[in-house]
Tab-separated table of C-alpha atoms in Angstrom:
chain	number	residue	atom	x	y	z
A	1	GLU	CA	-4.044	8.638	13.204
A	2	THR	CA	-0.951	9.288	15.290
A	3	SER	CA	1.744	11.942	15.331
A	4	ILE	CA	4.340	9.451	16.566
A	5	THR	CA	6.952	8.533	13.975
A	6	PHE	CA	9.847	6.099	14.003
A	7	ASP	CA	13.317	6.180	12.499
A	8	ARG	CA	13.161	2.450	11.883
A	9	VAL	CA	10.318	-0.040	11.503
A	10	GLN	CA	11.504	-3.634	11.198
A	11	PHE	CA	9.797	-6.922	10.338
A	12	ASN	CA	11.988	-10.037	10.361
A	13	PHE	CA	11.028	-12.990	8.181
A	14	PRO	CA	7.272	-12.374	7.739
A	15	HIS	CA	5.430	-15.640	7.261
A	16	TRP	CA	1.926	-17.030	6.946
A	17	ARG	CA	0.608	-20.531	7.353
A	18	GLY	CA	2.020	-23.342	5.268
A	19	LYS	CA	5.518	-24.161	4.173
A	20	ALA	CA	6.983	-21.722	1.611
A	21	ASN	CA	3.449	-20.560	0.756
A	22	ASN	CA	4.199	-17.522	-1.415
A	23	ARG	CA	0.553	-17.133	-2.398
A	24	TYR	CA	-0.379	-16.313	1.197
A	25	ASN	CA	2.816	-14.608	2.332
A	26	ARG	CA	2.917	-12.307	-0.663
A	27	ASN	CA	-0.732	-11.807	-1.470
A	28	ASN	CA	-3.411	-13.300	0.745
A	29	CYS	CA	-3.253	-13.264	4.533
A	30	LEU	CA	-6.463	-14.066	6.440
A	31	ILE	CA	-7.138	-11.399	9.075
A	32	PHE	CA	-9.715	-11.848	11.834
A	33	ASN	CA	-11.415	-8.632	12.978
A	34	VAL	CA	-14.429	-8.617	15.340
A	35	ALA	CA	-15.746	-5.421	13.717
A	36	ARG	CA	-15.682	-6.804	10.186
A	37	ASP	CA	-16.002	-10.039	8.314
A	38	ASN	CA	-12.932	-12.130	7.787
A	39	MET	CA	-11.009	-10.725	4.830
A	40	TYR	CA	-7.979	-11.488	2.785
A	41	SER	CA	-5.274	-8.881	2.469
A	42	GLN	CA	-1.666	-8.744	1.468
A	43	LEU	CA	0.760	-9.498	4.254
A	44	LEU	CA	3.845	-7.768	2.966
A	45	ASN	CA	1.894	-5.108	1.098
A	46	ASP	CA	-0.245	-4.251	4.123
A	47	PHE	CA	2.766	-4.089	6.412
A	48	LEU	CA	4.522	-1.602	4.127
A	49	GLU	CA	1.331	0.416	3.691
A	50	SER	CA	0.963	0.674	7.461
A	51	ALA	CA	4.635	1.204	8.279
A	52	VAL	CA	5.057	4.129	5.895
A	53	THR	CA	2.414	6.109	7.815
A	54	VAL	CA	4.561	6.126	10.974
A	55	LEU	CA	7.945	6.491	9.291
A	56	SER	CA	9.932	9.659	9.953
A	57	PRO	CA	11.048	11.644	6.868
A	58	ARG	CA	14.548	10.134	6.975
A	59	GLY	CA	13.491	6.826	8.528
A	60	GLU	CA	13.923	3.333	7.130
A	61	ILE	CA	11.705	0.253	6.916
A	62	HIS	CA	13.713	-2.953	7.247
A	63	VAL	CA	12.323	-6.308	6.106
A	64	ALA	CA	14.426	-9.452	6.544
A	65	LEU	CA	13.670	-12.149	3.974
A	66	CYS	CA	15.032	-15.613	3.343
A	67	ASP	CA	17.536	-16.153	0.557
A	68	GLY	CA	15.864	-15.370	-2.802
A	69	GLN	CA	12.499	-14.245	-1.391
A	70	GLY	CA	12.945	-10.526	-2.102
A	71	GLY	CA	13.432	-11.020	-5.831
A	72	CYS	CA	15.309	-7.770	-6.478
A	73	SER	CA	18.355	-9.566	-7.908
A	74	SER	CA	16.354	-11.932	-10.138
A	75	THR	CA	17.882	-12.396	-13.576
A	76	SER	CA	14.719	-13.712	-15.240
A	77	LEU	CA	11.040	-12.815	-15.141
A	78	GLN	CA	10.246	-16.384	-14.097
A	79	GLU	CA	12.510	-16.070	-11.058
A	80	TRP	CA	11.040	-12.637	-10.243
A	81	LYS	CA	7.448	-13.880	-10.431
A	82	GLY	CA	8.321	-16.716	-8.066
A	83	SER	CA	9.611	-14.272	-5.435
A	84	TRP	CA	7.760	-11.964	-3.045
A	85	THR	CA	8.431	-8.968	-5.376
A	86	ALA	CA	9.137	-6.824	-2.313
A	87	SER	CA	10.343	-3.717	-4.158
A	88	LYS	CA	7.186	-3.678	-6.316
A	89	PHE	CA	4.927	-3.545	-3.259
A	90	ALA	CA	7.129	-0.867	-1.676
A	91	ALA	CA	6.979	1.327	-4.782
A	92	GLU	CA	3.175	1.229	-4.677
A	93	HIS	CA	3.409	3.053	-1.333
A	94	GLY	CA	6.003	5.596	-2.452
A	95	LEU	CA	8.980	3.714	-1.027
A	96	LEU	CA	12.356	3.174	-2.644
A	97	LEU	CA	14.461	0.062	-2.071
A	98	ALA	CA	17.688	1.770	-0.971
A	99	GLN	CA	19.893	-1.206	-0.161
A	100	VAL	CA	20.007	-4.948	0.382
A	101	PHE	CA	22.596	-6.583	2.614
A	102	PRO	CA	23.220	-9.937	4.338
A	103	TYR	CA	21.417	-10.352	7.647
A	104	ASP	CA	22.483	-12.592	10.519
A	105	ALA	CA	19.650	-13.035	13.017
A	106	GLN	CA	21.119	-12.769	16.514
A	107	TYR	CA	18.233	-14.514	18.245
A	108	ARG	CA	16.578	-17.927	18.428
A	109	LEU	CA	14.456	-18.687	15.383
A	110	SER	CA	11.242	-20.626	15.841
A	111	ALA	CA	9.225	-22.494	13.195
A	112	HIS	CA	5.746	-21.272	12.221
A	113	ARG	CA	4.083	-24.152	14.092
A	114	GLY	CA	5.727	-23.036	17.322
A	115	VAL	CA	8.102	-25.986	17.307
A	116	ASP	CA	11.270	-25.066	19.140
A	117	ARG	CA	13.590	-25.466	16.182
A	118	PRO	CA	14.842	-22.886	13.648
A	119	PHE	CA	13.349	-22.569	10.192
A	120	LYS	CA	15.539	-22.546	7.097
A	121	LEU	CA	16.731	-19.151	5.871
A	122	GLY	CA	18.704	-20.282	2.820
A	123	LYS	CA	22.381	-19.583	2.246
A	124	ILE	CA	22.331	-15.810	2.696
A	125	PRO	CA	19.200	-14.197	4.174
A	126	LYS	CA	18.913	-10.526	3.183
A	127	MET	CA	17.737	-7.361	4.883
A	128	HIS	CA	15.824	-5.019	2.563
A	129	ALA	CA	15.950	-1.334	3.535
A	130	PHE	CA	13.162	0.894	2.165
A	131	VAL	CA	13.129	4.701	2.409
A	132	LYS	CA	11.035	7.641	1.346
A	133	PRO	CA	12.701	9.185	-1.730
A	134	ASP	CA	14.480	12.465	-0.992
A	135	GLY	CA	16.126	13.095	-4.350
A	136	VAL	CA	19.536	12.232	-2.921
A	137	ILE	CA	19.486	8.568	-1.898
A	138	ALA	CA	20.241	6.472	-4.973
A	139	THR	CA	19.362	2.818	-5.413
A	140	PRO	CA	22.269	0.679	-6.678
A	141	ARG	CA	21.646	-0.366	-10.261
A	142	GLU	CA	21.641	-4.073	-9.398
A	143	ILE	CA	18.485	-3.723	-7.245
A	144	GLN	CA	16.565	-1.094	-9.228
A	145	LEU	CA	13.001	-1.687	-10.401
A	146	CYS	CA	12.039	-1.061	-14.044
A	147	CYS	CA	9.162	-0.888	-16.511
A	148	ARG	CA	9.563	-1.090	-20.272
A	149	HIS	CA	7.672	-0.463	-23.503
A	150	GLU	CA	8.334	-0.289	-27.226
A	151	LEU	CA	8.341	2.912	-29.243
A	152	HIS	CA	7.756	2.489	-32.987
A	153	ILE	CA	9.033	5.330	-35.186
A	154	VAL	CA	8.453	5.728	-38.898
A	155	ILE	CA	11.806	6.340	-40.584
A	156	PRO	CA	11.343	9.230	-43.030
A	157	ALA	CA	12.485	9.082	-46.629
A	158	GLU	CA	15.906	10.626	-47.256
A	159	ASN	CA	14.437	13.728	-48.852
A	160	ASP	CA	11.966	14.317	-46.046
A	161	GLY	CA	14.519	14.947	-43.316
A	162	ALA	CA	14.246	13.413	-39.861
A	163	SER	CA	13.928	16.229	-37.399
A	164	THR	CA	14.810	19.823	-36.706
A	165	ILE	CA	16.712	18.893	-33.540
A	166	CYS	CA	18.783	15.847	-34.465
A	167	SER	CA	20.018	13.728	-37.327
A	168	LEU	CA	18.509	10.439	-38.461
A	169	ASP	CA	21.660	8.666	-37.255
A	170	GLN	CA	21.147	10.076	-33.751
A	171	ILE	CA	17.544	8.916	-33.766
A	172	LEU	CA	18.400	5.404	-34.921
A	173	ALA	CA	21.169	5.133	-32.333
A	174	GLY	CA	18.583	5.796	-29.654
A	175	ASP	CA	20.460	8.720	-28.097
A	176	ALA	CA	18.034	11.397	-29.213
A	177	ILE	CA	15.021	9.341	-28.137
A	178	ALA	CA	16.479	8.723	-24.675
A	179	ASN	CA	17.379	12.402	-24.258
A	180	ILE	CA	13.910	13.634	-25.267
A	181	ILE	CA	12.175	11.287	-22.823
A	182	GLN	CA	14.678	11.915	-20.034
A	183	ASP	CA	14.427	15.702	-20.332
A	184	HIS	CA	10.674	16.085	-20.882
A	185	CYS	CA	8.734	13.036	-19.686
A	186	VAL	CA	9.988	11.597	-16.392
A	187	PRO	CA	10.519	13.064	-12.895
A	188	ASP	CA	13.956	13.697	-11.526
A	189	GLY	CA	15.333	10.443	-10.141
A	190	VAL	CA	14.040	8.163	-12.906
A	191	ARG	CA	16.713	7.036	-15.376
A	192	VAL	CA	15.707	6.391	-18.988
A	193	GLU	CA	17.534	3.779	-21.037
A	194	VAL	CA	17.116	2.626	-24.627
A	195	PRO	CA	19.072	-0.645	-24.495
A	196	ALA	CA	17.746	-2.232	-27.698
A	197	ARG	CA	16.643	-1.077	-31.134
A	198	GLN	CA	15.747	-2.710	-34.426
A	199	VAL	CA	14.910	-1.493	-37.942
A	200	LEU	CA	12.087	-3.347	-39.691
A	201	GLU	CA	10.646	-3.248	-43.202
A	202	ILE	CA	6.856	-3.252	-42.770
A	203	HIS	CA	4.536	-4.190	-45.652
A	204	GLU	CA	0.947	-3.046	-45.141
A	205	THR	CA	-2.057	-2.548	-47.414
A	206	HIS	CA	-1.243	1.121	-48.031
A	207	GLY	CA	2.407	0.387	-48.895
A	208	SER	CA	5.784	-0.334	-47.340
A	209	SER	CA	7.623	1.639	-44.701
A	210	ARG	CA	10.733	1.378	-42.577
A	211	ILE	CA	10.121	1.282	-38.832
A	212	ALA	CA	12.615	1.755	-36.027
A	213	VAL	CA	11.567	-0.078	-32.872
A	214	PHE	CA	13.092	1.129	-29.601
A	215	LEU	CA	12.903	-0.553	-26.225
A	216	VAL	CA	12.403	2.233	-23.660
A	217	VAL	CA	13.102	1.412	-19.997
A	218	TYR	CA	12.300	3.487	-16.892
A	219	CYS	CA	14.569	2.721	-13.909
A	220	SER	CA	14.046	3.588	-10.222
A	221	GLU	CA	17.335	5.329	-9.543
A	222	ARG	CA	16.201	7.911	-6.961
A	223	PHE	CA	12.429	7.719	-7.432
A	224	PRO	CA	10.125	4.663	-7.190
A	225	VAL	CA	8.682	3.204	-10.392
A	226	THR	CA	5.183	1.730	-10.573
A	227	ARG	CA	3.305	0.490	-13.613
A	228	THR	CA	0.720	3.272	-13.323
A	229	MET	CA	3.378	6.004	-13.242
A	230	ALA	CA	5.424	4.389	-16.008
A	231	ASP	CA	2.372	4.248	-18.260
A	232	GLN	CA	1.862	7.981	-17.751
A	233	TRP	CA	5.492	8.548	-18.768
A	234	ARG	CA	4.957	6.315	-21.804
A	235	GLU	CA	2.018	8.467	-22.878
A	236	LEU	CA	4.091	11.639	-22.450
A	237	ALA	CA	6.982	10.046	-24.352
A	238	GLU	CA	4.787	9.203	-27.331
A	239	SER	CA	3.385	12.721	-27.381
A	240	GLU	CA	6.794	14.393	-27.045
A	241	VAL	CA	8.675	12.231	-29.559
A	242	SER	CA	5.901	12.615	-32.138
A	243	LYS	CA	6.624	16.368	-32.200
A	244	TYR	CA	9.915	15.592	-33.935
A	245	ILE	CA	9.343	12.408	-35.905
A	246	PRO	CA	6.180	10.435	-36.814
A	247	LEU	CA	5.209	7.369	-34.791
A	248	ARG	CA	3.593	4.197	-36.036
A	249	GLU	CA	0.016	4.967	-35.030
A	250	ASN	CA	-1.232	1.405	-34.571
A	251	ARG	CA	1.477	0.814	-31.949
A	252	ARG	CA	0.703	3.844	-29.796
A	253	GLY	CA	-1.088	3.544	-26.462
A	254	ARG	CA	0.132	0.070	-25.521
A	255	THR	CA	0.494	-0.323	-21.753
A	256	VAL	CA	3.970	-0.681	-20.268
A	257	SER	CA	5.205	-3.932	-18.757
A	258	HIS	CA	4.718	-4.943	-15.160
A	259	PRO	CA	7.641	-3.826	-12.966
A	260	PHE	CA	10.666	-6.131	-12.983
A	261	PRO	CA	14.207	-6.029	-11.521
A	262	TYR	CA	16.957	-4.388	-13.547
A	263	PRO	CA	19.227	-7.499	-13.459
A	264	ALA	CA	16.596	-9.300	-15.563
A	265	LEU	CA	16.617	-6.664	-18.317
A	266	HIS	CA	19.555	-7.724	-20.476
A	267	PRO	CA	19.033	-11.502	-20.027
A	268	GLU	CA	15.433	-11.023	-21.192
A	269	ILE	CA	16.579	-8.969	-24.194
A	270	LYS	CA	19.002	-11.771	-25.091
A	271	TYR	CA	16.272	-14.391	-24.691
A	272	HIS	CA	13.825	-12.519	-26.944
A	273	THR	CA	16.441	-11.836	-29.639
A	274	THR	CA	18.323	-15.163	-29.644
A	275	GLY	CA	16.086	-17.593	-27.776
A	276	GLU	CA	18.948	-18.361	-25.363
A	277	ARG	CA	18.981	-17.933	-21.594
């Protein structure tokens, strides 16, 4: 351990063997260590894990990546999965992607084989700046990381009444659901959205019922979002909402999605509702 900290730790264009080999660059990098057997570890993940230990409280970790590698502006899950998913790895180590901006390398670039010629960076290489969350720094919406899940609510009969705190119309609009989860289930800095809802008529062996299905999304506005944390918030949300209106029991406890970039949210909703990209 060391008491030395840095205001900036920077890694430009990390790369492992092979041309455009995402599997190694993102996940598996062979490390030789005389004290241990050869082992595979995650290049980008391990760098962030190490860098955060020497980062000053208001410091920044900068990672320059070729055009499209970072994935934070992906508009589809397919595009995101084909990237290095940089913000997902950062969130696992308590880091927030604060900004992304064009980067012009002011030095001679050299190919991975040591050949004295530059490697291709794409049209616009980007610098990714990661910080420790302080409750003030806010991530622009277009590069936020999200997790989502469905919440199934049983719509009460007219005579039963919906809730003591809100009307049935407010519940079906999604406003009341979003407010309950935002106020009681997530830490400050996580934004809750309910961007899609649908009312279904369900026919089961014990009878028919009307179900309202809400898509609940947790967004990393000023606090990082990981799948583990989001699933804890999902569990709290189900518990809290069920205090006011019954949930469909056989749809409780379903794990949230893997993290994905916010720009992919609405295109994916459109694809799942209309089949169009």
